[in-house]
CSV table of C-alpha atoms and ligand atoms in Angstrom, one decimal:
chain,number,residue,atom,x,y,z
H,360,MET,CA,23.3,15.6,-0.2
H,361,LEU,CA,24.2,12.0,-0.1
H,362,ASN,CA,25.2,9.9,-3.0
H,363,LEU,CA,23.7,6.5,-2.5
H,364,ASP,CA,26.0,4.9,-5.0
H,365,SER,CA,29.2,6.1,-3.4
H,366,THR,CA,31.0,4.0,-0.9
H,367,PRO,CA,29.1,3.5,2.3
H,368,THR,CA,29.0,6.4,4.7
H,369,ASN,CA,28.1,6.6,8.4
H,370,MET,CA,24.5,6.5,7.3
H,371,THR,CA,24.6,2.8,6.6
H,372,THR,CA,27.3,1.6,9.0
H,373,HIS,CA,26.4,3.5,12.1
H,374,PRO,CA,22.8,4.7,11.7
H,375,THR,CA,22.5,5.7,15.4
H,376,GLN,CA,25.4,8.1,15.2
H,377,ASP,CA,23.8,10.6,12.9
H,378,ARG,CA,20.7,12.2,14.4
H,379,ARG,CA,19.5,13.7,11.1
H,380,ILE,CA,19.6,10.3,9.5
H,381,LEU,CA,18.1,8.8,12.6
H,382,PHE,CA,15.0,10.9,12.0
H,383,LEU,CA,14.8,10.3,8.3
H,384,PHE,CA,15.5,6.7,8.0
H,385,PRO,CA,12.5,5.5,9.7
H,386,LEU,CA,10.5,7.3,7.1
H,387,ALA,CA,12.1,5.0,4.6
H,388,LEU,CA,10.6,1.8,5.7
H,389,GLY,CA,8.8,-0.9,3.9
H,390,SER,CA,5.7,-0.4,6.1
H,391,PHE,CA,2.9,1.9,5.6
H,392,PHE,CA,1.7,4.5,7.9
H,393,LEU,CA,-0.9,7.2,8.2
H,394,LEU,CA,0.2,10.7,9.1
H,395,GLY,CA,-1.3,13.6,10.8
H,396,THR,CA,-4.5,14.5,9.4
H,397,VAL,CA,-6.4,11.3,10.3
H,398,ARG,CA,-7.3,13.0,13.5
H,399,VAL,CA,-8.9,15.9,11.6
H,400,LEU,CA,-11.0,13.4,9.7
H,401,LEU,CA,-12.0,11.6,12.8
H,402,ASP,CA,-12.8,14.8,14.7
H,403,ASN,CA,-14.9,16.0,11.8
H,404,LEU,CA,-16.9,12.7,11.9
H,405,LYS,CA,-17.3,13.0,15.6
H,406,ASN,CA,-18.5,16.6,15.4
H,407,ASN,CA,-21.2,15.5,13.0
H,408,GLN,CA,-22.8,14.1,16.1
H,409,PHE,CA,-23.8,11.0,14.3
H,410,GLN,CA,-23.3,7.6,15.8
H,411,PHE,CA,-23.3,6.0,12.4
H,412,LEU,CA,-21.9,6.6,8.9
H,413,TRP,CA,-24.2,7.4,6.1
H,414,GLN,CA,-24.7,4.8,3.5
H,415,SER,CA,-25.3,6.1,0.0
H,416,SER,CA,-27.3,4.1,-2.4
H,417,PHE,CA,-28.7,4.6,-5.8
H,418,SER,CA,-32.2,5.5,-6.6
H,419,ARG,CA,-32.7,3.7,-9.8
H,420,ASP,CA,-35.1,6.4,-11.2
H,421,ASN,CA,-32.8,9.4,-11.4
H,422,ASN,CA,-29.4,7.8,-10.6
H,423,LYS,CA,-28.9,10.2,-7.7
H,424,PHE,CA,-27.4,9.2,-4.4
H,425,LEU,CA,-29.7,8.9,-1.5
H,426,ARG,CA,-28.3,9.2,2.0
H,427,VAL,CA,-29.4,6.3,4.2
H,428,PRO,CA,-28.0,6.0,7.7
H,429,ILE,CA,-26.4,2.7,8.6
H,430,ASN,CA,-24.6,1.4,11.7
H,431,VAL,CA,-21.0,0.6,12.2
H,432,THR,CA,-21.8,-2.7,13.8
H,433,LEU,CA,-19.7,-4.0,16.8
H,434,ASP,CA,-18.4,-7.0,14.9
H,435,GLU,CA,-16.9,-4.6,12.3
H,436,VAL,CA,-14.7,-2.9,14.9
H,437,ILE,CA,-11.3,-4.4,15.6
H,438,GLU,CA,-10.7,-4.9,19.3
H,439,GLU,CA,-8.1,-2.6,20.7
H,440,SER,CA,-6.1,-5.5,22.1
H,441,CYS,CA,-5.9,-7.4,18.8
H,442,ASN,CA,-2.7,-7.2,16.8
H,443,VAL,CA,-4.1,-7.6,13.3
H,444,PHE,CA,-0.7,-7.9,11.8
H,445,GLU,CA,-0.1,-11.3,13.5
H,446,GLY,CA,-2.0,-14.1,11.9
H,447,GLN,CA,-2.0,-16.5,9.0
H,448,TRP,CA,-3.2,-16.7,5.4
H,449,VAL,CA,-6.2,-19.0,5.1
H,450,TRP,CA,-7.7,-20.4,1.8
H,451,ASP,CA,-10.9,-18.6,0.9
H,452,ASN,CA,-12.0,-19.0,-2.6
H,453,VAL,CA,-15.6,-18.0,-1.7
H,454,THR,CA,-15.0,-14.4,-0.8
H,455,TYR,CA,-11.7,-13.7,-2.5
H,456,PRO,CA,-10.7,-12.1,-4.7
H,457,LEU,CA,-12.7,-9.0,-3.7
H,458,TYR,CA,-12.8,-7.8,-7.3
H,459,LYS,CA,-11.9,-9.3,-10.6
H,460,GLU,CA,-8.8,-8.3,-12.5
H,461,ASP,CA,-10.7,-7.8,-15.8
H,462,THR,CA,-13.6,-5.8,-14.2
H,463,CYS,CA,-11.3,-3.1,-12.8
H,464,PRO,CA,-10.1,-0.9,-15.7
H,465,TYR,CA,-7.6,1.0,-13.5
H,466,LEU,CA,-4.9,-1.6,-13.1
H,467,VAL,CA,-1.6,-0.9,-14.9
H,468,LYS,CA,-0.2,-3.7,-16.9
H,469,GLN,CA,2.6,-4.2,-14.4
H,470,VAL,CA,0.1,-5.9,-12.0
H,471,THR,CA,-2.4,-7.7,-14.3
H,472,CYS,CA,-0.7,-11.0,-14.0
H,473,GLN,CA,-3.6,-13.1,-15.5
H,474,ARG,CA,-3.7,-10.9,-18.6
H,475,ASN,CA,0.0,-11.1,-18.8
H,476,GLY,CA,-0.1,-14.9,-19.0
H,477,ARG,CA,0.3,-16.1,-15.5
H,478,PRO,CA,-1.1,-19.7,-15.6
H,479,ASP,CA,-2.2,-20.1,-12.0
H,480,SER,CA,-4.6,-17.8,-10.1
H,481,LEU,CA,-4.6,-19.4,-6.6
H,482,TYR,CA,-2.7,-16.3,-5.3
H,483,GLN,CA,-6.0,-14.4,-5.5
H,484,ASN,CA,-7.8,-16.6,-3.0
H,485,TRP,CA,-6.1,-16.0,0.3
H,486,ARG,CA,-7.6,-14.2,3.2
H,487,TRP,CA,-5.5,-12.7,6.1
H,488,GLN,CA,-6.8,-14.1,9.4
H,489,PRO,CA,-5.4,-12.3,12.5
H,490,HIS,CA,-4.8,-14.7,15.4
H,491,GLY,CA,-6.9,-12.7,17.9
H,492,CYS,CA,-9.9,-11.3,16.0
H,493,ASN,CA,-11.5,-10.9,12.6
H,494,LEU,CA,-11.0,-8.2,10.1
H,495,PRO,CA,-14.2,-6.4,9.1
H,496,ARG,CA,-15.3,-7.2,5.6
H,497,PHE,CA,-14.4,-4.4,3.2
H,498,ASN,CA,-17.5,-2.3,2.5
H,499,ALA,CA,-16.9,0.1,-0.4
H,500,LEU,CA,-19.8,2.3,0.6
H,501,LYS,CA,-18.6,2.8,4.1
H,502,MET,CA,-15.1,3.5,2.8
H,503,LEU,CA,-16.5,6.1,0.5
H,504,GLU,CA,-18.6,7.6,3.3
H,505,MET,CA,-15.4,7.9,5.4
H,506,LEU,CA,-13.9,9.7,2.4
H,507,ARG,CA,-16.8,12.0,1.8
H,508,ASP,CA,-15.4,15.6,1.2
H,509,LYS,CA,-12.0,14.1,1.8
H,510,ARG,CA,-8.8,13.3,0.1
H,511,LEU,CA,-6.9,10.1,0.6
H,512,MET,CA,-3.4,10.1,-0.8
H,513,PHE,CA,-0.9,7.3,-1.2
H,514,ILE,CA,2.7,8.5,-1.4
H,515,GLY,CA,5.6,6.4,-2.3
H,516,ASP,CA,7.1,4.2,-5.0
H,517,SER,CA,5.6,1.8,-7.5
H,518,ILE,CA,4.7,-0.7,-4.7
H,519,GLN,CA,2.6,2.1,-3.3
H,520,ARG,CA,0.9,2.5,-6.6
H,521,GLY,CA,-0.2,-1.0,-6.2
H,522,MET,CA,-2.0,-0.1,-3.0
H,523,PHE,CA,-3.5,2.9,-4.7
H,524,GLU,CA,-4.9,0.9,-7.6
H,525,SER,CA,-6.1,-1.7,-5.2
H,526,MET,CA,-8.1,0.9,-3.3
H,527,VAL,CA,-9.6,2.3,-6.5
H,528,CYS,CA,-10.6,-1.2,-7.6
H,529,LEU,CA,-12.1,-2.0,-4.2
H,530,VAL,CA,-14.4,1.0,-4.3
H,531,GLN,CA,-15.1,1.4,-8.0
H,532,SER,CA,-17.6,-1.4,-8.3
H,533,VAL,CA,-20.2,0.7,-6.3
H,534,ILE,CA,-19.7,3.9,-8.2
H,535,ALA,CA,-21.9,4.6,-11.3
H,536,ASP,CA,-20.0,5.0,-14.6
H,537,GLY,CA,-19.6,8.6,-15.4
H,538,ASP,CA,-19.5,9.5,-11.8
H,539,HIS,CA,-15.8,9.2,-11.5
H,540,SER,CA,-12.8,10.2,-13.4
H,541,THR,CA,-9.1,9.7,-13.4
H,542,ILE,CA,-6.8,12.6,-13.8
H,543,ARG,CA,-3.1,12.1,-14.6
H,544,VAL,CA,-0.8,14.9,-13.6
H,545,PRO,CA,2.6,13.2,-13.3
H,546,PRO,CA,3.9,12.3,-10.8
H,547,ARG,CA,0.3,12.2,-9.6
H,548,LYS,CA,-2.8,10.2,-10.4
H,549,ILE,CA,-6.1,11.3,-9.0
H,550,PHE,CA,-9.3,9.2,-8.9
H,551,ARG,CA,-12.2,11.5,-8.2
H,552,ILE,CA,-15.6,10.3,-7.1
H,553,GLU,CA,-18.1,13.2,-7.7
H,554,GLU,CA,-21.0,12.0,-5.7
H,555,PHE,CA,-18.9,11.8,-2.6
H,556,ASN,CA,-16.7,14.8,-3.4
H,557,ALA,CA,-13.9,12.5,-2.6
H,558,SER,CA,-10.6,11.7,-4.2
H,559,ILE,CA,-8.1,8.8,-3.9
H,560,GLU,CA,-4.7,9.9,-5.1
H,561,TYR,CA,-1.3,8.6,-5.8
H,562,TYR,CA,1.8,10.6,-5.6
H,563,TRP,CA,5.0,9.1,-6.8
H,564,ALA,CA,7.9,10.1,-4.6
H,565,PRO,CA,10.0,7.1,-4.2
H,566,PHE,CA,12.3,8.4,-1.5
H,567,MET,CA,9.6,10.7,0.1
H,568,VAL,CA,12.4,13.2,0.7
H,569,GLU,CA,13.6,15.3,-2.2
H,570,SER,CA,15.8,13.5,-4.7
H,571,ILE,CA,17.0,13.8,-8.2
H,572,SER,CA,14.9,10.8,-9.0
H,573,ASP,CA,11.6,12.5,-8.5
H,574,HIS,CA,10.7,13.0,-12.1
H,575,ALA,CA,8.1,10.5,-13.1
H,576,THR,CA,9.9,9.4,-16.2
H,577,ASN,CA,13.3,10.9,-16.3
H,578,HIS,CA,15.0,9.5,-13.3
H,579,THR,CA,18.4,7.8,-13.1
H,580,VAL,CA,18.8,4.5,-11.4
H,581,LEU,CA,22.5,4.9,-10.9
H,582,LYS,CA,23.9,8.0,-9.2
H,583,ARG,CA,20.8,8.7,-7.2
H,584,LEU,CA,21.1,11.7,-4.9
H,585,VAL,CA,18.7,12.4,-2.1
H,586,LYS,CA,18.4,15.4,0.1
H,587,LEU,CA,17.8,13.7,3.5
H,588,ASP,CA,16.5,16.6,5.4
H,589,SER,CA,14.1,18.0,2.9
H,590,VAL,CA,10.4,17.1,2.3
H,591,GLU,CA,9.6,20.6,1.4
H,592,LYS,CA,9.1,20.0,-2.3
H,593,HIS,CA,6.8,17.1,-1.9
H,594,ARG,CA,5.0,18.5,1.2
H,595,LYS,CA,3.4,21.2,-0.8
H,596,LEU,CA,1.5,18.6,-2.7
H,597,TRP,CA,0.2,16.8,0.3
H,598,GLU,CA,-0.7,19.8,2.3
H,599,GLY,CA,-4.4,19.8,3.2
H,600,VAL,CA,-4.8,16.1,2.4
H,601,ASP,CA,-7.0,14.4,5.0
H,602,ILE,CA,-5.4,10.9,5.1
H,603,LEU,CA,-1.8,10.3,4.0
H,604,VAL,CA,-0.4,6.8,3.5
H,605,PHE,CA,3.3,6.7,3.1
H,606,GLU,CA,5.6,3.9,1.9
H,607,SER,CA,9.2,3.7,0.8
H,608,TYR,CA,12.0,1.3,1.1
H,609,VAL,CA,13.2,-0.5,-2.0
H,610,TRP,CA,14.8,2.6,-3.5
H,611,TRP,CA,17.0,2.9,-0.5
H,612,MET,CA,18.6,-0.4,-1.1
H,613,HIS,CA,22.3,-0.2,-0.7
H,614,LYS,CA,23.8,-3.6,-0.6
H,615,PRO,CA,24.9,-5.1,1.7
H,616,PHE,CA,23.9,-2.5,4.3
H,617,ILE,CA,20.3,-2.0,3.3
H,618,ASN,CA,19.0,-5.1,1.7
H,619,ALA,CA,15.6,-4.8,0.2
H,620,THR,CA,15.0,-8.0,-1.8
H,621,ASN,CA,14.9,-11.6,-0.6
H,622,TRP,CA,16.5,-14.1,-2.7
H,623,GLU,CA,16.8,-16.7,0.0
H,624,TRP,CA,13.4,-18.4,-0.6
H,625,ARG,CA,13.5,-22.1,-0.7
H,626,GLY,CA,11.7,-24.2,-3.3
H,627,GLY,CA,11.5,-21.6,-5.9
H,628,ILE,CA,13.6,-21.7,-9.0
H,629,ASP,CA,17.0,-20.2,-8.1
H,630,GLY,CA,15.6,-19.3,-4.8
H,631,ASN,CA,13.4,-16.5,-6.2
H,632,CYS,CA,9.6,-16.2,-6.4
H,633,PHE,CA,9.3,-17.7,-9.9
H,634,ASN,CA,6.7,-20.5,-10.2
H,635,GLU,CA,5.7,-20.2,-6.5
H,636,THR,CA,2.0,-20.9,-6.1
H,637,GLN,CA,1.6,-21.2,-2.3
H,638,PRO,CA,2.2,-18.8,0.6
H,639,ILE,CA,4.9,-19.7,3.0
H,640,ARG,CA,3.4,-21.3,6.1
H,641,GLY,CA,5.1,-20.9,9.5
H,642,PRO,CA,7.8,-18.6,10.6
H,643,TYR,CA,9.7,-16.8,7.9
H,644,TRP,CA,11.4,-13.4,7.9
H,645,GLY,CA,13.6,-12.5,5.1
H,646,THR,CA,16.9,-10.6,5.7
H,647,GLY,CA,15.6,-8.0,3.3
H,648,SER,CA,13.3,-6.6,6.0
H,649,ASN,CA,15.6,-4.9,8.4
H,650,LEU,CA,14.3,-5.1,12.0
H,651,GLU,CA,16.8,-2.6,13.3
H,652,ILE,CA,15.5,0.1,11.0
H,653,MET,CA,12.0,-0.9,11.9
H,654,SER,CA,12.6,-0.5,15.6
H,655,ILE,CA,13.9,3.0,14.9
H,656,LEU,CA,10.7,3.7,13.1
H,657,LYS,CA,8.7,2.5,16.0
H,658,ASP,CA,10.6,4.8,18.4
H,659,VAL,CA,10.2,7.8,16.2
H,660,ILE,CA,6.5,7.3,15.7
H,661,ASN,CA,6.0,7.0,19.4
H,662,LYS,CA,7.7,10.4,19.9
H,663,LEU,CA,5.6,12.2,17.3
H,664,GLN,CA,2.9,14.6,18.5
H,665,ILE,CA,0.6,13.8,15.7
H,666,ASN,CA,-1.7,10.9,15.1
H,667,VAL,CA,0.2,8.3,13.1
H,668,ARG,CA,-0.6,4.6,12.8
H,669,LEU,CA,1.8,2.1,11.6
H,670,LEU,CA,0.5,-0.6,9.2
H,671,ASN,CA,3.0,-3.3,10.0
H,672,ILE,CA,2.3,-5.3,6.9
H,673,THR,CA,5.8,-6.6,6.5
H,674,GLN,CA,5.3,-10.0,8.1
H,675,LEU,CA,2.1,-10.9,6.3
H,676,SER,CA,3.6,-9.8,3.0
H,677,GLU,CA,6.8,-11.8,3.6
H,678,TYR,CA,4.7,-15.0,3.6
H,679,ARG,CA,3.4,-14.3,0.1
H,680,LYS,CA,6.2,-15.4,-2.1
H,681,ASP,CA,3.4,-16.6,-4.5
H,682,GLY,CA,1.8,-13.1,-4.8
H,683,HIS,CA,4.6,-11.4,-6.8
H,684,THR,CA,4.4,-10.6,-10.5
H,685,SER,CA,7.4,-12.8,-11.2
H,686,VAL,CA,7.9,-13.0,-15.0
H,687,PHE,CA,4.3,-11.8,-15.6
H,688,GLY,CA,5.0,-8.2,-15.2
H,689,GLU,CA,7.1,-5.4,-16.7
H,690,ARG,CA,10.7,-4.4,-16.9
H,691,ARG,CA,11.4,-0.7,-17.7
H,692,GLY,CA,7.8,-0.1,-18.8
H,693,LYS,CA,7.5,-3.1,-21.1
H,694,LEU,CA,6.1,-6.5,-20.6
H,695,LEU,CA,8.7,-9.2,-20.6
H,696,THR,CA,9.3,-11.0,-23.8
H,697,ARG,CA,8.9,-14.7,-24.1
H,698,GLN,CA,12.6,-15.0,-24.2
H,699,GLN,CA,13.0,-13.0,-21.0
H,700,ARG,CA,10.4,-15.1,-19.3
H,701,SER,CA,12.4,-18.1,-19.9
H,702,VAL,CA,15.2,-16.7,-17.8
H,703,PRO,CA,13.5,-16.2,-14.4
H,704,LYS,CA,16.8,-16.0,-12.6
H,705,ALA,CA,17.5,-12.8,-14.3
H,706,TYR,CA,14.0,-11.4,-14.9
H,707,ALA,CA,11.6,-12.6,-12.2
H,708,ASP,CA,10.2,-9.5,-10.3
H,709,CYS,CA,9.8,-10.5,-6.7
H,710,ILE,CA,9.1,-6.9,-5.5
H,711,HIS,CA,5.8,-6.0,-7.2
H,712,TRP,CA,2.5,-7.7,-6.5
H,713,CYS,CA,-0.2,-9.0,-8.8
H,714,LEU,CA,-3.7,-7.5,-8.4
H,715,PRO,CA,-6.1,-8.6,-7.1
H,716,GLY,CA,-3.7,-9.8,-4.4
H,717,VAL,CA,-1.7,-8.9,-1.4
H,718,PRO,CA,-2.2,-5.1,-1.6
H,719,ASP,CA,-5.9,-5.6,-1.2
H,720,THR,CA,-5.2,-6.9,2.3
H,721,TRP,CA,-3.1,-3.9,3.1
H,722,ASN,CA,-6.2,-1.8,2.2
H,723,GLU,CA,-8.5,-4.1,4.3
H,724,LEU,CA,-6.3,-3.3,7.2
H,725,LEU,CA,-6.3,0.4,6.5
H,726,TYR,CA,-10.1,0.2,6.2
H,727,GLY,CA,-10.4,-1.7,9.5
H,728,ILE,CA,-8.2,0.8,11.3
H,729,LEU,CA,-10.1,3.8,10.0
H,730,LEU,CA,-13.4,2.2,11.1
H,731,GLN,CA,-11.8,1.5,14.5
H,732,ASP,CA,-10.6,5.0,14.9
H,733,TYR,CA,-14.0,6.4,13.9
H,734,ARG,CA,-15.7,4.3,16.5
H,735,ASN,CA,-13.2,5.3,19.2
H,736,HIS,CA,-13.5,9.0,18.6
J,1718,LIG,C1,-28.9,0.0,13.8
J,1718,LIG,O1,-29.1,-1.4,13.9
J,1718,LIG,C2,-30.2,-1.7,14.7
J,1718,LIG,C3,-30.2,-3.2,14.8
J,1718,LIG,O2,-30.0,-3.8,13.7
J,1718,LIG,C4,-31.5,-1.1,14.0
J,1718,LIG,O3,-32.6,-1.4,14.9
J,1718,LIG,C5,-31.3,0.4,13.9
J,1718,LIG,O4,-32.4,0.9,13.2
J,1718,LIG,C6,-30.1,0.7,13.1
J,1718,LIG,N1,-29.8,2.1,13.1
J,1718,LIG,C7,-29.6,2.8,12.0
J,1718,LIG,C8,-29.4,4.2,12.2
J,1718,LIG,O5,-29.5,2.2,10.9
J,1719,LIG,C1,-12.6,-23.8,-3.7
J,1719,LIG,O1,-11.6,-24.5,-3.1
J,1719,LIG,C2,-12.1,-25.8,-2.7
J,1719,LIG,C3,-11.0,-26.5,-1.9
J,1719,LIG,O2,-9.8,-26.4,-2.5
J,1719,LIG,C4,-12.4,-26.6,-4.0
J,1719,LIG,O3,-12.9,-27.9,-3.7
J,1719,LIG,C5,-13.4,-25.9,-4.8
J,1719,LIG,O4,-13.6,-26.5,-6.0
J,1719,LIG,C6,-13.0,-24.5,-5.1
J,1719,LIG,N1,-14.1,-23.7,-5.7
J,1719,LIG,C7,-13.9,-23.0,-6.7
J,1719,LIG,C8,-15.1,-22.2,-7.2
J,1719,LIG,O5,-12.8,-22.8,-7.3
J,1720,LIG,C1,-15.4,19.0,-1.3
J,1720,LIG,O1,-14.4,18.6,-0.5
J,1720,LIG,C2,-13.5,19.7,-0.2
J,1720,LIG,C3,-12.4,19.1,0.7
J,1720,LIG,O2,-11.7,18.0,0.1
J,1720,LIG,C4,-14.1,20.8,0.5
J,1720,LIG,O3,-13.2,21.9,0.7
J,1720,LIG,C5,-15.3,21.3,-0.4
J,1720,LIG,O4,-16.0,22.3,0.3
J,1720,LIG,C6,-16.2,20.2,-0.7
J,1720,LIG,N1,-17.2,20.6,-1.6
J,1720,LIG,C7,-18.5,20.5,-1.4
J,1720,LIG,C8,-19.4,21.0,-2.4
J,1720,LIG,O5,-18.9,20.1,-0.3
J,1721,LIG,C1,16.8,14.2,-17.0
J,1721,LIG,O1,17.4,14.4,-15.7
J,1721,LIG,C2,18.8,14.7,-15.8
J,1721,LIG,C3,19.3,14.7,-14.3
J,1721,LIG,O2,18.4,15.3,-13.4
J,1721,LIG,C4,19.0,16.1,-16.5
J,1721,LIG,O3,20.3,16.4,-16.5
J,1721,LIG,C5,18.4,16.0,-17.9
J,1721,LIG,O4,18.5,17.2,-18.5
J,1721,LIG,C6,17.0,15.5,-17.9
J,1721,LIG,N1,16.5,15.2,-19.2
J,1721,LIG,C7,15.4,15.7,-19.7
J,1721,LIG,C8,15.1,15.3,-21.1
J,1721,LIG,O5,14.6,16.3,-19.0
J,1722,LIG,C1,22.4,-8.3,3.2
J,1722,LIG,O1,22.5,-9.5,2.5
J,1722,LIG,C2,23.8,-10.0,2.5
J,1722,LIG,C3,23.8,-11.3,1.7
J,1722,LIG,O2,23.3,-11.1,0.4
J,1722,LIG,C4,24.3,-10.3,3.9
J,1722,LIG,O3,25.6,-10.7,3.9
J,1722,LIG,C5,24.2,-9.0,4.7
J,1722,LIG,O4,24.5,-9.3,6.1
J,1722,LIG,C6,22.7,-8.5,4.6
J,1722,LIG,N1,22.7,-7.2,5.3
J,1722,LIG,C7,21.8,-6.9,6.3
J,1722,LIG,C8,21.9,-5.6,6.9
J,1722,LIG,O5,21.0,-7.7,6.6
J,1723,LIG,C1,6.8,-25.1,-11.9
J,1723,LIG,O1,6.6,-26.0,-10.8
J,1723,LIG,C2,5.9,-27.2,-11.1
J,1723,LIG,C3,5.7,-28.0,-9.8
J,1723,LIG,O2,5.2,-27.2,-8.8
J,1723,LIG,C4,6.8,-28.0,-12.1
J,1723,LIG,O3,6.1,-29.1,-12.5
J,1723,LIG,C5,7.1,-27.1,-13.3
J,1723,LIG,O4,8.0,-27.8,-14.1
J,1723,LIG,C6,7.7,-25.8,-12.9
J,1723,LIG,N1,7.8,-25.0,-14.1
J,1723,LIG,C7,9.0,-24.5,-14.4
J,1723,LIG,C8,9.0,-23.7,-15.7
J,1723,LIG,O5,10.0,-24.7,-13.8
J,1724,LIG,C1,6.2,-5.5,12.9
J,1724,LIG,O1,6.0,-6.9,13.0
J,1724,LIG,C2,7.1,-7.7,13.1
J,1724,LIG,C3,6.7,-9.1,13.1
J,1724,LIG,O2,5.4,-9.4,13.3
J,1724,LIG,C4,7.8,-7.3,14.5
J,1724,LIG,O3,8.9,-8.1,14.6
J,1724,LIG,C5,8.1,-5.9,14.4
J,1724,LIG,O4,8.7,-5.5,15.7
J,1724,LIG,C6,6.9,-5.0,14.2
J,1724,LIG,N1,7.4,-3.7,14.0
J,1724,LIG,C7,6.9,-2.6,14.7
J,1724,LIG,C8,7.5,-1.3,14.4
J,1724,LIG,O5,6.0,-2.8,15.5
């Protein structure tokens, strides 16, 4: 057991000297990755012998799904040589946002910045444009077809909950009312889509490994203890899941050895994200995103025997200082008061993201990579 609030240990000062930690730390990064069972999904698709996915559409008469075959067109497939994580944000108020904040009932109030009073909405109109290729347009029906008879689970902290909610919002517009349900079994949330026998799930496990902070509501912020070599407790709940998407980082913050927040932005009030309405253009990498830890992650993933893909969304997210909830979010489960909002230096939240917003792009990338893998297998 390791007390994160004690004085620094070898863990933080000499990460390469402790093999156990070497293995686990990479799991604790601010990037998302798919683990393991993706291959199972892809193999299943392949074994169906179809060269296309099935598109489902409503028959208006009886409200039942019909299966209509469609193609995965070539322009929807990301070229193997293209690094989709290198690119720029381009203004696109024609196609973005991909859904509207007030038409998606699944957003928690932490992310509904407009409803919470944010005066500007330009942050919803940016599209990620990779340098070498285009991302396929998110197609909710194709996403659901890839999830038919499958479970997709997002595991991580509250930032990961944003990605989960984004995915639910991205697909929910094409699902008939009454054909889906949300089940809350803390620390899990399950969005089920009956017609597709599919579920999109969120599992709150902020450290991924076992910790004393795993209870959804009763968790201490101070005196956190983590069991670095144990995922046993959580693993039980993700066993059998077809696609796993992991994320963790900010709970590991242990200043000044593991920084997780960037307060060095220029232009904002007090150097934070408050009142920022434009993405950063040009090179920017905050010291909160530790490249050394990231390179360990890369090494470990390369050594794994299972099919894991890294969604290296760190750089593209770093540019989006305008996309955070700032003072239009929550603190300890409550929206900020007017008084708190007037003290952005103390209260601006530069960790969580407004939705619609940046996490939608993470899901577009996930979608693109799933389509790519499907096509390749
Ligand atoms: C695939 O697309 C081609 C060209 O658009 C079309 O002729 C063909 O019928 C499509 N196949 C399926 C299975 O939809
Ligand atoms: C979209 O952006 C352009 C360029 O900034 C602007 O001229 C136009 O009015 C905007 N359209 C909408 C619907 O906001
Ligand atoms: C629904 O999906 C599960 C896997 O998530 C599968 O075990 C089950 O057989 C499916 N049910 C039907 C009716 O196809
Ligand atoms: C909350 O968690 C602490 C530490 O794990 C434990 O001692 C305490 O009994 C818990 N309280 C409740 C109400 O569950
Ligand atoms: C964390 O940030 C502090 C400044 O707040 C800096 O001195 C320190 O070097 C940073 N640590 C890392 C690992 O980047
Ligand atoms: C926010 O920024 C704008 C200019 O970009 C400025 O006019 C305004 O006073 C700022 N608001 C606050 C509360 O600082
Ligand atoms: C992720 O992207 C950043 C910047 O684009 C790069 O520096 C870093 O090496 C990448 N990480 C991995 C693990 O590929």
